[in-house]
Coordinates of C-alpha atoms in Angstrom, one line a residue:
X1 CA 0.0 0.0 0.0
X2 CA 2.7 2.8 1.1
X3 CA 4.4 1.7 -2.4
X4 CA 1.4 2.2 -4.3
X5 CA 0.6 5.8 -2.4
X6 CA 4.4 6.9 -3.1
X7 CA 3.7 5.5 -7.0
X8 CA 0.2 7.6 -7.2
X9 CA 2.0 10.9 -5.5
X10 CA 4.8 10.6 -8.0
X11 CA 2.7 10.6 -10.7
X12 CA 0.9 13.6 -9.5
X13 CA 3.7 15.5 -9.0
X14 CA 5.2 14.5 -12.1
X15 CA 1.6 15.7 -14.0
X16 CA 1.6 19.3 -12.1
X17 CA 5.4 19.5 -12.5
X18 CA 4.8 19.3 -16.5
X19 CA 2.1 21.5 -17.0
X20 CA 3.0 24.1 -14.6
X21 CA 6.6 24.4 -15.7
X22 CA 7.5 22.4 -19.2
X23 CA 4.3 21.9 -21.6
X24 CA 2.8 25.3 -23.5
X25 CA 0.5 26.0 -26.2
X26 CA 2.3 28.7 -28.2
X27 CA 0.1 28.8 -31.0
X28 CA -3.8 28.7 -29.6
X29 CA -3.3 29.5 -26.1
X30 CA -0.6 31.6 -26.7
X31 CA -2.1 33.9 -29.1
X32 CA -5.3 34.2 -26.4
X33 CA -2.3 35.0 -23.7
X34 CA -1.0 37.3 -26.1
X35 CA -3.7 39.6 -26.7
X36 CA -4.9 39.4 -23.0
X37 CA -1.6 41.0 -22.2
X38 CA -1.5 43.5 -25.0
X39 CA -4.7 44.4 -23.9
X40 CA -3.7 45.1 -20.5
X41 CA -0.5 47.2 -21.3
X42 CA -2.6 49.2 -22.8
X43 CA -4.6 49.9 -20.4
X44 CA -1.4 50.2 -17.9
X45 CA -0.1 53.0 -19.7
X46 CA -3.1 55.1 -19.9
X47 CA -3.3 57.0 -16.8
X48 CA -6.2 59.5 -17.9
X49 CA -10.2 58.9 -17.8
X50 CA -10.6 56.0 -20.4
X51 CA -13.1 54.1 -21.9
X52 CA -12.5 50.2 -21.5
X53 CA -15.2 47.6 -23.3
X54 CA -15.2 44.1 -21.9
X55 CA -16.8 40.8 -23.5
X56 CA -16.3 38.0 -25.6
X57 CA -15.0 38.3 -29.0
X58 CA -17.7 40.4 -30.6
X59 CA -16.0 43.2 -28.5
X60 CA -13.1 42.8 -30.7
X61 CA -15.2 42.2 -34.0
X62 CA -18.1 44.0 -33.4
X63 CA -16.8 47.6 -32.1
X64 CA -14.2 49.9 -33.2
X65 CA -12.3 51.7 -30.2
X66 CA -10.6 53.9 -32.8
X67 CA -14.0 55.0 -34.2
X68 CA -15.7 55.4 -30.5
X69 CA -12.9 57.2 -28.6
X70 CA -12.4 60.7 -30.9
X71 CA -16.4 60.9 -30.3
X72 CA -16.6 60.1 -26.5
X73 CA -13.7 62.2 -25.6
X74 CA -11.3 59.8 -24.1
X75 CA -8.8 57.0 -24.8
X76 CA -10.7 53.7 -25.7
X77 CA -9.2 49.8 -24.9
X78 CA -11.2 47.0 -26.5
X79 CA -10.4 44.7 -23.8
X80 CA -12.7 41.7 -25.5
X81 CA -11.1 38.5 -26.0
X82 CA -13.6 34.7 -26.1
X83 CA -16.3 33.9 -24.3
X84 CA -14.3 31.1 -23.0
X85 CA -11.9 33.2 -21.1
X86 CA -13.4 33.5 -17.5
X87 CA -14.9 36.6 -16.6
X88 CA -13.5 36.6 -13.2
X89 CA -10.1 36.2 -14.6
X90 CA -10.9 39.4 -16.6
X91 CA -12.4 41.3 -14.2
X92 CA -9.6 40.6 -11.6
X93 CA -7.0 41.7 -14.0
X94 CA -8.9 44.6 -15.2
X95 CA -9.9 45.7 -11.6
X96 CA -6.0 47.0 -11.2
X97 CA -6.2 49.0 -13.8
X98 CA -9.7 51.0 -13.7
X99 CA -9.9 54.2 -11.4
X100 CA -12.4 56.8 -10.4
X101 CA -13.7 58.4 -13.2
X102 CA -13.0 55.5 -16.1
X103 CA -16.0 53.9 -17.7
X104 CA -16.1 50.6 -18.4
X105 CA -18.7 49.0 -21.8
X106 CA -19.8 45.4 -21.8
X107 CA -21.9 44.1 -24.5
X108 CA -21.4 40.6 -23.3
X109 CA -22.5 37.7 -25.5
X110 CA -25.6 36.1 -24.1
X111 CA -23.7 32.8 -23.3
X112 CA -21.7 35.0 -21.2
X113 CA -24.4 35.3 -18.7
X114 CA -25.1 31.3 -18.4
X115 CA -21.7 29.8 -18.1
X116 CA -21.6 27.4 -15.6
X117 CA -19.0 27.4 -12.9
X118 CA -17.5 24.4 -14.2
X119 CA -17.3 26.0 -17.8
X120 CA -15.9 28.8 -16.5
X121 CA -13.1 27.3 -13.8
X122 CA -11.8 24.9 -16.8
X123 CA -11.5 27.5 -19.0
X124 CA -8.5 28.4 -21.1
X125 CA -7.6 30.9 -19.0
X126 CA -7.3 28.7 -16.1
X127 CA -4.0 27.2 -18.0
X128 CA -2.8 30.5 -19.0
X129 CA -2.7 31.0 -15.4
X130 CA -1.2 28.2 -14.3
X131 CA 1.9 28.4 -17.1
X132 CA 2.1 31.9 -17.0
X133 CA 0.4 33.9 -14.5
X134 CA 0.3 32.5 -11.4
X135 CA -0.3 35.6 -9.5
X136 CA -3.6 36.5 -10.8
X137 CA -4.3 32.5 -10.1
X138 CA -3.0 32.9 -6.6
X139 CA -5.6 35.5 -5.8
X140 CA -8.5 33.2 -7.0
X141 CA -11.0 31.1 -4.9
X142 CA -9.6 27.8 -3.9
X143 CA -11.5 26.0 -6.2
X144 CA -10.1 28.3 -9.4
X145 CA -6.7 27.2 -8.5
X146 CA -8.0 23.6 -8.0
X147 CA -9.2 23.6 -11.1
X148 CA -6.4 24.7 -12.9
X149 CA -4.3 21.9 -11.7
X150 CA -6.2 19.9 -12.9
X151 CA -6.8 21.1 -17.1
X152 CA -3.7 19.2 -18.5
X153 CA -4.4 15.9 -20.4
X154 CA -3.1 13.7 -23.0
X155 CA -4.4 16.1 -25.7
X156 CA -3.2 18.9 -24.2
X157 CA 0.4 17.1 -24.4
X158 CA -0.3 15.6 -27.7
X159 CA -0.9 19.5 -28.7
X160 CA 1.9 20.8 -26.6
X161 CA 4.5 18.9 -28.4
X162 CA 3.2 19.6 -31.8
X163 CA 2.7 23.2 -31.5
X164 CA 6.3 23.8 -30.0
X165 CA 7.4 21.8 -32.8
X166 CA 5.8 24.4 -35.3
X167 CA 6.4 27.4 -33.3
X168 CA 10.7 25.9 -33.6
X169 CA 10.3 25.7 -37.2
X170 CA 9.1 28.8 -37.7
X171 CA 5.3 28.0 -38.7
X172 CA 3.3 30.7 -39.9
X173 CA 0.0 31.5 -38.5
X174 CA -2.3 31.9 -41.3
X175 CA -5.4 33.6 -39.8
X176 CA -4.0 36.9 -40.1
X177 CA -4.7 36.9 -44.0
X178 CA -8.0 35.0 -43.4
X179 CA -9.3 36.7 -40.6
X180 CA -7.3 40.6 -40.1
X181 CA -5.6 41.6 -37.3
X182 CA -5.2 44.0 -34.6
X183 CA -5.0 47.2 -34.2
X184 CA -3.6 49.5 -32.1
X185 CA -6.8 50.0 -29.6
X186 CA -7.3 46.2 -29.5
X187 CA -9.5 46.4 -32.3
X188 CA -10.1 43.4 -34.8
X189 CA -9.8 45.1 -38.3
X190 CA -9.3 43.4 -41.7
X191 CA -12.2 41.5 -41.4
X192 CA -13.9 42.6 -44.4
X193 CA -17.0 42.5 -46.3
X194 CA -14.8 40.7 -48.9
X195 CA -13.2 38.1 -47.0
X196 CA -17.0 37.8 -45.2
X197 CA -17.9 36.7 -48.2
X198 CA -16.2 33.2 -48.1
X199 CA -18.7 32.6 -45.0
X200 CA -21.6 33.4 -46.7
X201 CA -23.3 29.8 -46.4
X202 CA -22.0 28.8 -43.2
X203 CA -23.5 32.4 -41.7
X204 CA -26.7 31.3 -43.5
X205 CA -27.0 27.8 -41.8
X206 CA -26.6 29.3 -38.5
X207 CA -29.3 28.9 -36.1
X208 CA -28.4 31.0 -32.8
X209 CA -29.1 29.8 -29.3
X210 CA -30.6 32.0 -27.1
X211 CA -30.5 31.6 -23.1
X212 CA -34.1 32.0 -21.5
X213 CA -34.9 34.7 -18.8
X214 CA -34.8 32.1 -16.2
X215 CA -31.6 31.1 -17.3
X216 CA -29.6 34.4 -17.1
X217 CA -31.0 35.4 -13.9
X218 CA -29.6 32.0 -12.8
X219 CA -26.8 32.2 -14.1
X220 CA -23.0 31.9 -12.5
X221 CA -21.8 34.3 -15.3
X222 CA -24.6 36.6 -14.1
X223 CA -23.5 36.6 -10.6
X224 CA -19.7 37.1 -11.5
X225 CA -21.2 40.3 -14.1
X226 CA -23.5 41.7 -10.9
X227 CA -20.2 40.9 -8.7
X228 CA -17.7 43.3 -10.7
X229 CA -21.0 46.1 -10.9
X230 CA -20.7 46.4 -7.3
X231 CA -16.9 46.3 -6.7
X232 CA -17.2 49.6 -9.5
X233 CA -20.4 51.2 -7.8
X234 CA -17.8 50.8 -4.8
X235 CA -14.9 52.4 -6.6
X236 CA -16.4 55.0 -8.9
X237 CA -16.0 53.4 -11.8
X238 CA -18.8 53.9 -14.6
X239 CA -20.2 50.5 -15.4
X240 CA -22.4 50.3 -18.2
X241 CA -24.5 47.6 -19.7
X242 CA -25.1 47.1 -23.7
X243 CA -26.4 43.9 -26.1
X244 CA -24.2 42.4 -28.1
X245 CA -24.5 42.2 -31.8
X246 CA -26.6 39.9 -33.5
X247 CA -28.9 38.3 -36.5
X248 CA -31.9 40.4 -37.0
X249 CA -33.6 37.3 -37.7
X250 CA -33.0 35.8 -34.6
X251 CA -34.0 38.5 -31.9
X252 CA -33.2 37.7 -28.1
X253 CA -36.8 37.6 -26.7
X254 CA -38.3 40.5 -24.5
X255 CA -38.2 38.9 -21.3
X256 CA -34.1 37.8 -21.5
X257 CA -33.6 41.1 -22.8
X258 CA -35.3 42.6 -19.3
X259 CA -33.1 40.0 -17.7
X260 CA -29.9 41.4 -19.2
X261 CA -31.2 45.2 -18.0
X262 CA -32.0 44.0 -14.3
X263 CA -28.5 43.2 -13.6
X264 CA -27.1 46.3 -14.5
X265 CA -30.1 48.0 -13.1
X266 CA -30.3 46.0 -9.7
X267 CA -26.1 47.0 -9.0
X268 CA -25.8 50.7 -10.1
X269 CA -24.8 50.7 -13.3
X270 CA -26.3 51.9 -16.6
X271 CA -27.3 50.3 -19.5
X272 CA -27.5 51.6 -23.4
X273 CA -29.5 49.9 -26.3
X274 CA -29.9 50.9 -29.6
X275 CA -33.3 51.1 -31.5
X276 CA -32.2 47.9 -33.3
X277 CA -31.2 46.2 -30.1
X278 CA -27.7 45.9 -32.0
X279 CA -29.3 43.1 -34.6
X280 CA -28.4 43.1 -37.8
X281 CA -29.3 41.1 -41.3
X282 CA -26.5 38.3 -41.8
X283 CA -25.1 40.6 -44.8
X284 CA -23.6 42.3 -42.4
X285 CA -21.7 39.8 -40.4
X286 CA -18.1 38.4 -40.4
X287 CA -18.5 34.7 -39.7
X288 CA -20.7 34.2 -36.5
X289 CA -23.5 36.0 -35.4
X290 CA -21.3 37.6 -32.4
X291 CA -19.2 39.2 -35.5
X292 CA -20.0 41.9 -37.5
X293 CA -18.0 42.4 -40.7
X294 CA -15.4 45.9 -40.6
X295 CA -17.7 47.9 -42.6
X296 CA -20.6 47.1 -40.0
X297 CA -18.2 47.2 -37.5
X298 CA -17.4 51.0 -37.8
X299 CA -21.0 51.9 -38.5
X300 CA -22.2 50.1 -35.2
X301 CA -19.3 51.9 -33.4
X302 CA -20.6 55.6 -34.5
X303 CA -24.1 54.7 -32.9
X304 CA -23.0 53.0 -29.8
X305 CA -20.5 56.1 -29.5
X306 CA -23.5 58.4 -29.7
X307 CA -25.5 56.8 -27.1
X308 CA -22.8 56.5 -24.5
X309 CA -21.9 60.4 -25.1
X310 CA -25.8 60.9 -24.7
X311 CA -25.5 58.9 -21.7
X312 CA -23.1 61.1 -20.5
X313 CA -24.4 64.3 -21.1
X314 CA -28.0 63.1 -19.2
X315 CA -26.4 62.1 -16.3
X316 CA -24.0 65.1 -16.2
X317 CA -27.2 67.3 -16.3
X318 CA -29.0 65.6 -13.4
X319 CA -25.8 66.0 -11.4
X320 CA -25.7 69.3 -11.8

């Protein structure tokens, strides 16, 4: 028995010992660790009142802090990465960097909302941590850093192997000219109505999911979102609610949509929509319906950046 014991705490510590220290995903986690951390020095070296937006991917694809920023008046980070990417790993990173005064815009993807806890502690962020930023991970719940120990399997070191492999021989990532790129403000640009063309059918055959009202009020992504409203209530930082983009045909139904608005309502924070509820016809999107292509991109940018400079001025007036 003590043989076996000594056998089974080896091979534990040989398991943590390679996935803390030794395996890495250079090309797929690393490019998510990559623009998590651009992100962030971008938002370290802005020290005046800024404008940061916060969600999944259609942060990135869908609005244009280049296009916003000149019409709000202030410096604007697009701070979206995947909806994968836990929202309490965002939100405790970004919580360092957000001061009196900043505002801070999250049209989070309806998914974002019902993630369960075990979606979200498995995450690929929780790797990310564990490899590479172990103090963020540190500051975690118990379970978080549990969980993270625990992400590593034999894919992941199937996948380890080959992408170091690749990144050695000098492979070059092709989604640049497929996809665009990134721009200074954290922006995803280059995704054209062009190259959106090529996805024409797939966007077609999409049929979106959308989470009930029971759902979101249930869910653990709600409570992390109501969570971070209260820490900036606390800390005089301008939280404010928005929809993300999506398929005209495929409307999120009245009731979910309230449910969305009573979390930012219910924790002190504000909450813009557009007349369109930021939908869209499919001509207008990239590849999913959580991306809009650049051209839409910029256009839904202008309007979003005219009702959060409306915002501003009403509440500015009743201040006064």
């Amino acid at each position: 028995m003590g043989r076996l014991l000594l056998a089974c705490a080896a091979s534990l510590a040989l398991y943590f010992s390679a996935f803390t220290w030794l395996l890495d995903r250079p090309l797929t986690l690393g490019a998510l660790r990559a623009r998590i951390e651009a992100n962030i020095a971008l938002g370290e070296a802005v020290q005046q009142p800024k404008l940061v937006i916060l969600a999944g991917s259609n942060g990135p694809y869908s609005h244009r802090c280049e296009t916003i920023g000149p019409i709000i008046g202030r410096p604007c980070i697009n701070a979206g990465v995947a909806v994968g990417v836990g929202l309490d790993y965002l939100f405790t990173r970004w919580e360092k960097l957000l001061h009196p005064g900043d505002m801070v815009y999250l049209p989070l993807e309806e998914a974002q909302y019902v993630r369960p806890r075990a979606a979200t502690d498995l995450g690929p962020d929780a790797s990310i941590m564990l490899r590479h930023d172990r103090a963020t991970l540190a500051t975690l719940p118990p379970r978080r850093q549990i969980a993270a120990l625990f992400t590593g399997d034999l894919r992941g070191v199937i996948m380890s192997l080959i992408e170091a492999a690749l990144t050695e021989d000098g492979f070059h990532d092709p989604r640049v000219a497929a996809e665009g790129g990134t721009n200074a403000w954290g922006d995803h640009v280059g995704h054209t109505v062009a190259l959106a063309a090529l996805n024409r059918t797939a966007l077609a055959a999409i049929t979106p999911v959308h989470p009930t009202a029971a759902e979101i009020r249930a869910g653990y992504g709600s409570e992390l979102v109501a969570g971070f409203l209260d820490w900036a209530d606390r800390n005089g930082v301008r939280a404010i609610g928005g929809l993300p983009t999506g398929f005209a045909d495929s409307p999120i139904a009245d009731d979910s949509l309230a449910a969305i608005r009573a979390i930012y309502r219910d924790h002190g924070a504000s909450f813009v929509e557009l007349p369109n509820h930021s939908r869209y016809p499919r001509s207008a999107f990239f590849d999913t319906q959580d991306h809009l292509n650049e051209a839409a991109q910029i256009r839904h940018s202008f309007a979003i950046a005219k009702a959060l400079s409306r915002l501003t001025e009403q509440q500015q007036a009743r201040s006064r």
